[in-house]
Amino acid sequence: MDEFLLSAAAFVLLMVALGLLRVARGPGYADRMMAAQLLGTGGIGALLLVGAAVGEAAVVDVALTLALLAAFTSIAFVKFMAHKDRPPTSEDDA
Amino acid sequence: MTGNIVSLAIVLLLLALAVWAVVARNAFLAIAGFVAYGLLLSLVWVRLHGVDVALTEAAIGGGLTGAMLIGAVSRLRGTEAAARAERSGAGVHVLALLLSLGVAATLALCVLVLPDPAPTLAPQVAQNLAVTGVGNPITGVLLAFRALDTLLEAIVLVIALIGVWSLAPERFWGGRPGLRHQADPDGILAYFARLLPPLGIVFAVYIFWAGADHPGGKFQSATILAAMWTLVLMAGLADTPRIDHRALRFGIVVGPLVFIAIGVLGLFSAGALLAYPPQWAKPMIVVVEVALLPTLTLVLGLLLAGAPARRGGGA
Amino acid sequence: MDRLLDLFSIVAIVAGGFFFMAGSVGLLRFPDAYTRLHALTKADNLGLALVVIGLLPQMDSVLAALKLVLVWLLVLLSSAAVSQLIARAARRRERTP
């Protein structure tokens, strides 16, 4: 069971790595903005699987922290990327 | 067997991300690579059973560092074209490569020649942990056995904040950090920034309290609180405080002050600086942690906000 | 009973992995920022949900299982909000080149 969980975690990480290819290549800013979102979700999935594999119950706390902070980082990414060429105005982030 | 393959895969991915973060031409891509690297490192820590470290890595590497780097990049936008136009010669590149390889090789050598089993104080910590009253050995080390290190760390953070503030132009000293963020008060961001922080605060309090016997503690809790505060600021629901606000300054120094007071108290009641009398260890640790929480939260949040950039009116 | 639970976990986690893969493949192959965003959120909602469901039998206590579900709910909430923000930012960039 532990081996299966570890392999599943590795698979999820592989999928995140593939997604990062799009982030690196993507011809638009939206693709870059998706980076934090992708990393957050994939990271949480892999983290939960690895935590179950090594038997650490406290990993769920790490995953909760990551969920809260990945949201925060994604918003930071969006906010600063969206205003790349001009100062923010009141119509943004509607 | 699968474990080794997975470890190898993780190490390769780590190296690839590190290389990506260094060679990426676009600053934003480099930051994305760096944040990914931090998250993967958090996974590695879990694999090595260092859940406290994984918690801190996820909080700082996955959250605050990314936001701080993004803030830095956006401030450097004007100079990015000029910086990219500079090209150093091939000689500098070779020198940098040789130096980096040298440092890496030295580190690898040091790790490989460690005696087996490596020298460690972990058994002594495990033996004496019961005296401190906490169940988590990390908390015991940080706040009881090596409390001096934690005190000095807290002071270093305050000094770092003063350093960031010192970058303000003279006319803005005492004003508010950063620009006022704008967002539609009926929009998604404002809604989200109203919904998430209460959850974040509840979870932060839980992590703070759980740090006594499980992974957690004041630092991770402060990071989550600082992130929630910055989220509220980014949505324009609140403004950054003026840095000459007296309550703010008191909040920033209360942690180290209480810590020093407890230390001096220990000098008189238990014979050495920062020693705890036996029955009073746990309450004193709790007092220190509670005092450090506002300091760390304010310092981390203000480090993200930056140097004062405008003369804000009012309190 | 234990083996049955393990089998359930394996099936659910494999299904979750399939949706993570679908999300990444969509991210790579779809033609447009908006369609890619759609693919990405499939990984959040379905992929993570199935992984969480698969891990529920492996947990030691009810509290840990509830926290696991809480992780998924938090990710749902944040991915919904962030996807909206990304889509609107992308739309605005299109309108004002």
Coordinates of C-alpha atoms in Angstrom, one line a residue:
Chain A
M1 CA 0.0 0.0 0.0
D2 CA 2.8 2.4 0.9
E3 CA 4.6 1.7 -2.3
F4 CA 1.4 2.3 -4.3
L5 CA 0.8 5.6 -2.5
L6 CA 4.4 6.7 -3.2
S7 CA 4.0 5.9 -6.8
A8 CA 0.7 7.7 -7.0
A9 CA 2.5 10.8 -5.5
A10 CA 5.3 10.5 -8.1
F11 CA 2.7 10.3 -10.8
V12 CA 0.9 13.5 -9.6
L13 CA 4.3 15.2 -9.4
L14 CA 5.0 14.1 -13.0
M15 CA 1.6 15.7 -14.1
V16 CA 2.5 18.9 -12.3
A17 CA 5.9 18.9 -14.1
L18 CA 4.0 18.5 -17.5
G19 CA 1.8 21.4 -16.5
L20 CA 4.8 23.5 -15.7
L21 CA 5.9 23.0 -19.4
R22 CA 2.8 24.9 -20.4
V23 CA 3.6 27.6 -17.9
A24 CA 7.1 28.0 -19.3
R25 CA 6.0 27.9 -22.9
G26 CA 2.5 29.4 -22.8
P27 CA 2.2 32.4 -25.1
G28 CA 0.1 34.4 -22.8
Y29 CA 0.1 35.9 -19.3
A30 CA -2.9 33.8 -18.3
D31 CA -0.8 30.6 -18.7
R32 CA 1.8 32.0 -16.4
M33 CA -0.8 33.0 -13.8
M34 CA -2.0 29.4 -13.7
A35 CA 1.4 28.3 -12.3
A36 CA 0.6 28.9 -8.7
Q37 CA -2.8 27.3 -9.0
L38 CA -1.4 24.2 -10.6
L39 CA 1.5 23.9 -8.2
G40 CA -0.8 24.4 -5.2
T41 CA -3.3 21.7 -6.2
G42 CA -0.7 19.2 -7.4
G43 CA 1.5 19.9 -4.4
I44 CA -1.4 19.2 -2.0
G45 CA -2.3 16.0 -3.8
A46 CA 1.2 14.7 -3.7
L47 CA 1.7 15.9 -0.1
L48 CA -1.3 14.0 1.1
L49 CA -0.2 10.8 -0.7
V50 CA 3.3 11.0 0.6
G51 CA 2.1 11.7 4.1
A52 CA -0.2 8.7 4.1
A53 CA 2.7 6.6 2.7
V54 CA 5.1 7.5 5.5
G55 CA 2.4 7.4 8.1
E56 CA 2.7 10.9 9.4
A57 CA -0.8 12.1 10.6
A58 CA 0.3 15.7 10.9
V59 CA 0.7 16.1 7.1
V60 CA -2.9 17.1 6.8
D61 CA -2.0 20.3 8.7
V62 CA 0.8 20.9 6.2
A63 CA -1.7 20.4 3.4
L64 CA -4.2 22.8 5.0
T65 CA -1.4 25.4 5.3
L66 CA -0.5 24.9 1.7
A67 CA -4.2 25.3 0.6
L68 CA -4.4 28.6 2.4
L69 CA -1.1 29.9 1.2
A70 CA -1.4 28.7 -2.4
A71 CA -4.6 30.7 -2.7
F72 CA -2.7 33.7 -1.4
T73 CA 0.2 33.2 -3.8
S74 CA -2.1 32.7 -6.8
I75 CA -3.8 36.0 -6.1
A76 CA -0.4 37.7 -5.7
F77 CA 0.6 36.2 -9.1
V78 CA -2.6 37.4 -10.8
K79 CA -2.5 40.9 -9.2
F80 CA 1.1 41.6 -10.2
M81 CA 1.0 40.0 -13.6
A82 CA -2.2 41.6 -14.6
H83 CA -0.8 45.0 -14.0
K84 CA 2.4 44.4 -15.8
D85 CA 2.4 47.5 -18.0
R86 CA 0.2 50.0 -16.2
P87 CA -0.6 51.0 -12.7
P88 CA -3.7 49.4 -11.1
T89 CA -7.0 51.1 -11.6
S90 CA -10.3 50.7 -9.8
E91 CA -11.8 48.5 -12.5
D92 CA -9.3 45.7 -11.9
D93 CA -10.1 42.5 -10.1
A94 CA -13.8 43.1 -10.5
Chain B
M1 CA 12.6 -0.4 -4.4
T2 CA 9.7 1.9 -5.4
G3 CA 10.9 4.2 -2.7
N4 CA 14.3 4.6 -4.3
I5 CA 12.8 5.3 -7.7
V6 CA 10.5 7.9 -6.3
S7 CA 13.3 9.5 -4.4
L8 CA 15.5 9.6 -7.5
A9 CA 12.6 11.1 -9.5
I10 CA 12.1 13.8 -6.9
V11 CA 15.8 14.6 -6.8
L12 CA 15.9 14.9 -10.6
L13 CA 12.8 17.1 -10.6
L14 CA 14.4 19.3 -7.9
L15 CA 17.6 19.8 -9.9
A16 CA 15.6 20.6 -13.0
L17 CA 13.5 23.2 -11.2
A18 CA 16.7 24.7 -9.6
V19 CA 18.3 25.0 -13.0
W20 CA 15.1 26.5 -14.4
A21 CA 14.9 29.1 -11.7
V22 CA 18.5 30.1 -12.5
V23 CA 18.4 30.2 -16.3
A24 CA 14.9 31.5 -16.9
R25 CA 14.9 34.7 -18.9
N26 CA 11.7 36.0 -17.6
A27 CA 11.8 37.0 -13.9
F28 CA 8.3 35.8 -13.4
L29 CA 9.1 32.3 -14.7
A30 CA 12.1 32.2 -12.4
I31 CA 9.8 32.9 -9.4
A32 CA 7.4 30.2 -10.5
G33 CA 10.3 27.8 -10.7
F34 CA 11.5 28.9 -7.3
V35 CA 8.1 28.5 -5.6
A36 CA 7.8 25.0 -7.2
Y37 CA 11.2 24.2 -5.8
G38 CA 10.1 25.2 -2.4
L39 CA 6.9 23.1 -2.5
L40 CA 8.9 20.0 -3.7
L41 CA 11.3 20.5 -0.9
S42 CA 8.4 20.5 1.5
L43 CA 7.5 17.1 0.1
V44 CA 11.1 15.9 0.7
W45 CA 10.9 17.0 4.3
V46 CA 7.7 15.0 4.8
R47 CA 9.4 12.0 3.3
L48 CA 12.2 12.5 5.8
H49 CA 9.7 12.7 8.7
G50 CA 10.5 16.4 9.4
V51 CA 6.9 17.6 9.5
D52 CA 7.7 20.8 11.4
V53 CA 10.2 21.8 8.7
A54 CA 7.8 20.8 6.0
L55 CA 5.1 23.0 7.6
T56 CA 7.5 26.0 7.7
E57 CA 8.7 25.3 4.1
A58 CA 5.2 25.1 2.8
A59 CA 4.2 28.3 4.6
I60 CA 7.3 30.4 3.8
G61 CA 8.4 28.9 0.5
G62 CA 4.9 28.3 -0.9
G63 CA 3.5 31.5 0.2
L64 CA 5.4 34.4 1.6
T65 CA 8.6 34.1 -0.4
G66 CA 6.7 33.9 -3.7
A67 CA 4.7 37.0 -2.9
M68 CA 7.8 38.9 -1.7
L69 CA 9.7 38.0 -4.9
I70 CA 6.7 39.1 -7.0
G71 CA 6.6 42.4 -5.2
A72 CA 10.3 42.8 -5.8
V73 CA 10.0 42.0 -9.5
S74 CA 7.1 44.4 -10.0
R75 CA 9.2 47.2 -8.3
L76 CA 12.1 46.4 -10.7
R77 CA 10.0 46.4 -13.8
G78 CA 11.4 49.7 -15.0
T79 CA 15.0 48.4 -14.8
E80 CA 14.4 44.9 -16.2
A81 CA 15.1 45.9 -19.8
A82 CA 18.4 47.6 -18.9
A83 CA 19.4 44.6 -16.7
R84 CA 18.7 42.2 -19.5
A85 CA 20.7 44.3 -21.9
E86 CA 23.8 43.9 -19.8
R87 CA 25.9 40.9 -20.7
S88 CA 28.8 39.8 -18.7
G89 CA 31.7 38.2 -20.5
A90 CA 32.3 34.5 -20.8
G91 CA 35.1 34.7 -18.2
V92 CA 32.7 35.8 -15.5
H93 CA 30.4 33.0 -16.4
V94 CA 33.1 30.4 -16.1
L95 CA 34.4 31.8 -12.8
A96 CA 30.8 31.7 -11.4
L97 CA 30.4 28.2 -12.6
L98 CA 33.7 27.0 -11.0
L99 CA 32.9 28.7 -7.7
S100 CA 29.4 27.2 -7.6
L101 CA 30.8 23.7 -8.4
G102 CA 33.5 24.2 -5.8
V103 CA 31.0 25.1 -3.0
A104 CA 28.7 22.2 -4.0
A105 CA 31.6 19.7 -4.1
T106 CA 32.8 20.9 -0.6
L107 CA 29.3 20.5 0.8
A108 CA 28.9 17.0 -0.7
L109 CA 32.3 16.0 0.7
C110 CA 31.4 17.2 4.1
V111 CA 28.2 15.3 4.1
L112 CA 29.8 12.1 2.8
V113 CA 32.7 12.1 5.4
L114 CA 30.3 12.4 8.4
P115 CA 31.0 9.6 10.8
D116 CA 28.3 7.0 11.0
P117 CA 26.2 7.4 13.1
A118 CA 26.4 11.2 12.8
P119 CA 27.0 13.1 16.0
T120 CA 23.7 14.3 17.4
L121 CA 22.1 15.5 20.6
A122 CA 18.7 14.0 19.7
P123 CA 18.9 11.3 22.4
Q124 CA 19.6 13.8 25.1
V125 CA 16.7 16.0 23.9
A126 CA 14.4 13.0 24.0
Q127 CA 15.5 12.1 27.5
N128 CA 15.1 15.6 29.0
L129 CA 12.0 16.7 27.1
A130 CA 9.6 15.9 29.9
V131 CA 11.1 18.6 32.1
T132 CA 10.0 21.3 29.6
G133 CA 6.4 20.3 29.7
V134 CA 5.9 20.2 25.9
G135 CA 5.6 17.1 23.8
N136 CA 7.0 18.3 20.5
P137 CA 10.8 18.0 20.6
I138 CA 11.2 20.9 18.1
T139 CA 9.3 23.3 20.3
G140 CA 11.3 22.1 23.3
V141 CA 14.6 22.8 21.5
L142 CA 13.4 26.1 20.1
L143 CA 12.0 27.5 23.3
A144 CA 13.7 25.8 26.1
F145 CA 17.1 24.3 25.3
R146 CA 18.1 26.8 22.7
A147 CA 15.9 29.7 23.6
L148 CA 18.7 32.2 23.1
D149 CA 18.8 31.4 19.4
T150 CA 15.1 32.0 19.1
L151 CA 15.4 35.3 20.9
L152 CA 18.2 36.5 18.6
E153 CA 16.2 35.4 15.6
A154 CA 13.3 37.5 16.7
I155 CA 15.5 40.5 17.2
V156 CA 17.1 39.9 13.8
L157 CA 13.7 40.0 12.2
V158 CA 12.9 43.4 13.8
I159 CA 16.2 44.7 12.6
A160 CA 15.5 43.5 9.1
L161 CA 12.2 45.3 9.2
I162 CA 13.9 48.5 10.3
G163 CA 16.4 48.0 7.4
V164 CA 13.5 47.7 4.9
W165 CA 11.9 50.9 6.4
S166 CA 15.2 52.7 6.0
L167 CA 14.8 52.5 2.3
A168 CA 12.0 55.0 2.4
P169 CA 12.6 58.5 0.9
E170 CA 12.9 61.1 3.7
R171 CA 9.6 62.8 2.9
F172 CA 7.7 59.5 3.3
W173 CA 9.1 58.5 6.6
G174 CA 6.3 57.7 9.0
G175 CA 3.9 57.1 6.2
R176 CA 2.2 54.0 4.9
P177 CA 4.0 51.3 3.0
G178 CA 3.1 50.4 -0.5
L179 CA 0.5 51.8 -2.8
R180 CA -3.2 51.6 -1.9
H181 CA -4.6 48.5 -3.7
Q182 CA -7.8 48.9 -5.6
A183 CA -10.5 46.3 -6.2
D184 CA -14.2 46.3 -6.9
P185 CA -15.8 46.0 -3.5
D186 CA -18.5 43.8 -4.9
G187 CA -16.1 41.7 -6.9
I188 CA -14.6 38.2 -6.5
L189 CA -11.4 39.3 -4.9
A190 CA -13.1 41.4 -2.2
Y191 CA -15.5 38.5 -1.5
F192 CA -12.7 36.0 -1.3
A193 CA -10.7 38.3 1.0
R194 CA -13.7 38.4 3.3
L195 CA -14.3 34.7 3.3
L196 CA -10.8 33.2 3.6
P197 CA -9.2 35.2 6.5
P198 CA -11.6 34.0 9.2
L199 CA -10.8 30.4 8.2
G200 CA -7.1 31.3 8.1
I201 CA -7.2 32.9 11.6
V202 CA -9.0 29.9 13.1
F203 CA -6.5 27.5 11.5
A204 CA -3.6 29.7 12.6
V205 CA -4.7 29.6 16.2
Y206 CA -5.1 25.9 16.0
I207 CA -1.5 25.5 14.6
F208 CA -0.2 27.8 17.3
W209 CA -1.7 25.7 20.0
A210 CA -0.9 22.4 18.4
G211 CA 2.7 23.3 18.4
A212 CA 3.1 22.2 22.0
D213 CA 2.7 18.5 21.2
H214 CA 2.4 18.2 17.4
P215 CA 4.1 20.0 14.5
G216 CA 3.2 23.6 14.5
G217 CA 4.1 26.6 16.6
K218 CA 4.2 30.4 16.6
F219 CA 6.2 30.8 13.4
Q220 CA 4.0 28.9 11.1
S221 CA 1.0 30.5 12.8
A222 CA 2.4 34.0 12.3
T223 CA 3.1 33.2 8.6
I224 CA -0.5 32.2 8.0
L225 CA -1.8 35.3 9.8
A226 CA 0.6 37.6 7.8
A227 CA -0.6 36.0 4.6
M228 CA -4.2 36.6 5.5
W229 CA -3.5 40.2 6.4
T230 CA -1.7 40.7 3.1
L231 CA -4.7 39.2 1.3
V232 CA -7.0 41.7 2.9
L233 CA -4.6 44.5 1.9
M234 CA -4.4 43.2 -1.7
A235 CA -8.2 43.3 -2.0
G236 CA -8.2 46.9 -0.9
L237 CA -10.4 46.1 2.1
A238 CA -7.9 47.7 4.5
D239 CA -5.0 50.1 4.2
T240 CA -1.4 49.5 5.4
P241 CA -0.8 51.2 8.8
R242 CA 1.4 54.2 9.2
I243 CA 4.7 53.1 10.4
D244 CA 4.9 55.8 13.1
H245 CA 1.7 54.4 14.7
R246 CA 2.6 53.8 18.4
A247 CA 0.5 50.6 18.8
L248 CA 2.1 49.1 15.7
R249 CA 5.6 49.8 17.0
F250 CA 4.7 48.4 20.4
G251 CA 3.3 45.3 18.7
I252 CA 6.5 44.8 16.8
V253 CA 8.8 45.0 19.9
V254 CA 6.6 43.2 22.4
G255 CA 7.9 39.8 21.5
P256 CA 11.6 40.3 22.1
L257 CA 10.9 42.5 25.1
V258 CA 8.8 39.9 26.8
F259 CA 11.4 37.2 25.9
I260 CA 14.2 39.2 27.4
A261 CA 12.1 39.9 30.5
I262 CA 11.5 36.2 30.9
G263 CA 15.2 35.5 30.4
V264 CA 16.2 38.0 33.1
L265 CA 13.5 36.5 35.4
G266 CA 15.1 33.2 34.8
L267 CA 18.5 34.7 35.8
F268 CA 17.1 35.4 39.3
S269 CA 14.8 32.4 39.8
A270 CA 16.7 29.5 38.1
G271 CA 20.3 30.7 38.0
A272 CA 21.0 31.4 34.3
L273 CA 19.8 33.6 31.6
L274 CA 16.7 32.1 29.9
A275 CA 16.6 29.2 32.4
Y276 CA 13.1 28.2 33.5
P277 CA 12.3 27.0 37.1
P278 CA 11.1 23.4 36.8
Q279 CA 7.4 23.7 37.4
W280 CA 7.1 27.0 35.5
A281 CA 8.6 25.9 32.3
K282 CA 5.4 25.3 30.3
P283 CA 3.6 28.6 31.4
M284 CA 6.7 30.6 30.6
I285 CA 7.0 29.0 27.2
V286 CA 3.4 29.8 26.5
V287 CA 3.8 33.4 27.6
V288 CA 6.9 33.8 25.3
E289 CA 5.0 32.2 22.4
V290 CA 2.0 34.4 22.8
A291 CA 4.2 37.5 23.0
L292 CA 6.1 36.5 19.9
L293 CA 3.0 35.9 17.8
P294 CA 2.1 39.6 17.2
T295 CA 5.7 40.5 16.6
L296 CA 6.2 37.8 14.0
T297 CA 2.9 38.5 12.3
L298 CA 3.5 42.2 12.1
V299 CA 7.1 41.9 11.0
L300 CA 6.3 39.4 8.2
G301 CA 3.3 41.3 7.0
L302 CA 5.2 44.6 7.0
L303 CA 8.2 43.0 5.2
L304 CA 5.9 42.1 2.4
A305 CA 4.3 45.5 2.4
G306 CA 7.7 47.2 1.9
A307 CA 9.1 50.6 2.7
P308 CA 6.8 53.6 3.3
A309 CA 5.8 55.0 -0.1
R310 CA 3.2 57.7 0.7
R311 CA 2.3 60.2 3.3
G312 CA -0.9 58.7 4.6
G313 CA -3.2 61.0 6.5
G314 CA -4.9 60.0 9.7
A315 CA -4.1 57.1 12.1
Chain C
M1 CA -12.5 -5.8 5.4
D2 CA -9.1 -4.2 5.4
R3 CA -8.3 -5.5 2.0
L4 CA -11.6 -4.2 0.7
L5 CA -10.8 -0.8 2.1
D6 CA -7.4 -0.9 0.5
L7 CA -8.9 -1.9 -2.8
F8 CA -11.3 1.0 -2.6
S9 CA -8.4 3.4 -1.8
I10 CA -6.5 2.1 -4.8
V11 CA -9.4 2.5 -7.2
A12 CA -10.2 6.0 -6.0
I13 CA -6.6 7.2 -6.1
V14 CA -6.1 5.7 -9.6
A15 CA -9.2 7.5 -10.7
G16 CA -7.9 10.7 -9.1
G17 CA -4.6 10.3 -10.9
F18 CA -6.5 9.9 -14.2
F19 CA -8.1 13.3 -13.6
F20 CA -4.8 14.9 -12.7
M21 CA -3.5 13.6 -16.0
A22 CA -6.5 14.8 -17.9
G23 CA -6.0 18.2 -16.3
S24 CA -2.3 18.3 -17.4
V25 CA -2.9 17.0 -20.9
G26 CA -5.7 19.6 -21.3
L27 CA -3.3 22.3 -20.1
L28 CA -0.8 21.3 -22.7
R29 CA -3.1 20.6 -25.7
F30 CA -6.0 23.0 -25.5
P31 CA -5.8 26.0 -27.8
D32 CA -6.9 28.8 -25.6
A33 CA -6.2 30.3 -22.2
Y34 CA -9.8 29.8 -21.1
T35 CA -10.0 26.2 -22.2
R36 CA -6.8 25.5 -20.4
L37 CA -8.2 27.1 -17.3
H38 CA -11.1 24.8 -17.5
A39 CA -8.8 21.8 -17.8
L40 CA -6.8 23.0 -14.8
T41 CA -9.8 23.1 -12.6
K42 CA -10.8 19.6 -13.4
A43 CA -7.6 18.5 -11.5
D44 CA -8.7 20.6 -8.5
N45 CA -12.2 19.5 -8.2
L46 CA -12.3 15.9 -9.4
G47 CA -8.7 14.8 -9.1
L48 CA -8.1 16.0 -5.6
A49 CA -11.6 14.9 -4.5
L50 CA -11.0 11.3 -5.6
V51 CA -7.5 11.3 -4.0
V52 CA -9.1 12.6 -0.7
I53 CA -11.9 10.0 -0.9
G54 CA -9.3 7.3 -1.5
L55 CA -7.2 8.4 1.5
L56 CA -10.2 8.5 3.9
P57 CA -10.0 4.8 4.8
Q58 CA -6.3 5.2 5.5
M59 CA -6.7 7.7 8.2
D60 CA -6.4 6.8 11.9
S61 CA -9.1 9.1 13.4
V62 CA -12.3 10.8 12.4
L63 CA -10.7 14.2 13.1
A64 CA -7.9 13.5 10.5
A65 CA -10.5 12.4 8.0
L66 CA -12.6 15.6 8.5
K67 CA -9.4 17.7 8.1
L68 CA -8.8 15.9 4.8
V69 CA -12.2 16.9 3.6
L70 CA -11.6 20.4 4.8
V71 CA -8.4 20.6 2.6
W72 CA -10.5 19.7 -0.4
L73 CA -13.2 22.2 0.4
L74 CA -10.6 25.0 0.8
V75 CA -9.0 24.1 -2.5
L76 CA -12.4 24.1 -4.2
L77 CA -13.1 27.6 -2.8
S78 CA -9.8 29.1 -3.7
S79 CA -9.6 27.5 -7.1
A80 CA -13.1 28.9 -7.9
A81 CA -12.1 32.4 -6.9
V82 CA -8.7 32.3 -8.5
S83 CA -9.9 30.9 -11.8
Q84 CA -12.4 33.7 -12.0
L85 CA -9.7 36.3 -11.4
I86 CA -7.3 34.7 -13.9
A87 CA -10.1 34.6 -16.6
R88 CA -11.1 38.2 -16.0
A89 CA -7.4 39.3 -16.1
A90 CA -6.9 37.4 -19.4
R91 CA -10.1 38.9 -20.9
R92 CA -9.0 42.4 -19.9
R93 CA -5.6 41.9 -21.5
E94 CA -7.3 40.8 -24.7
R95 CA -9.5 43.9 -24.9
T96 CA -6.6 46.4 -24.2
P97 CA -3.5 45.1 -26.0

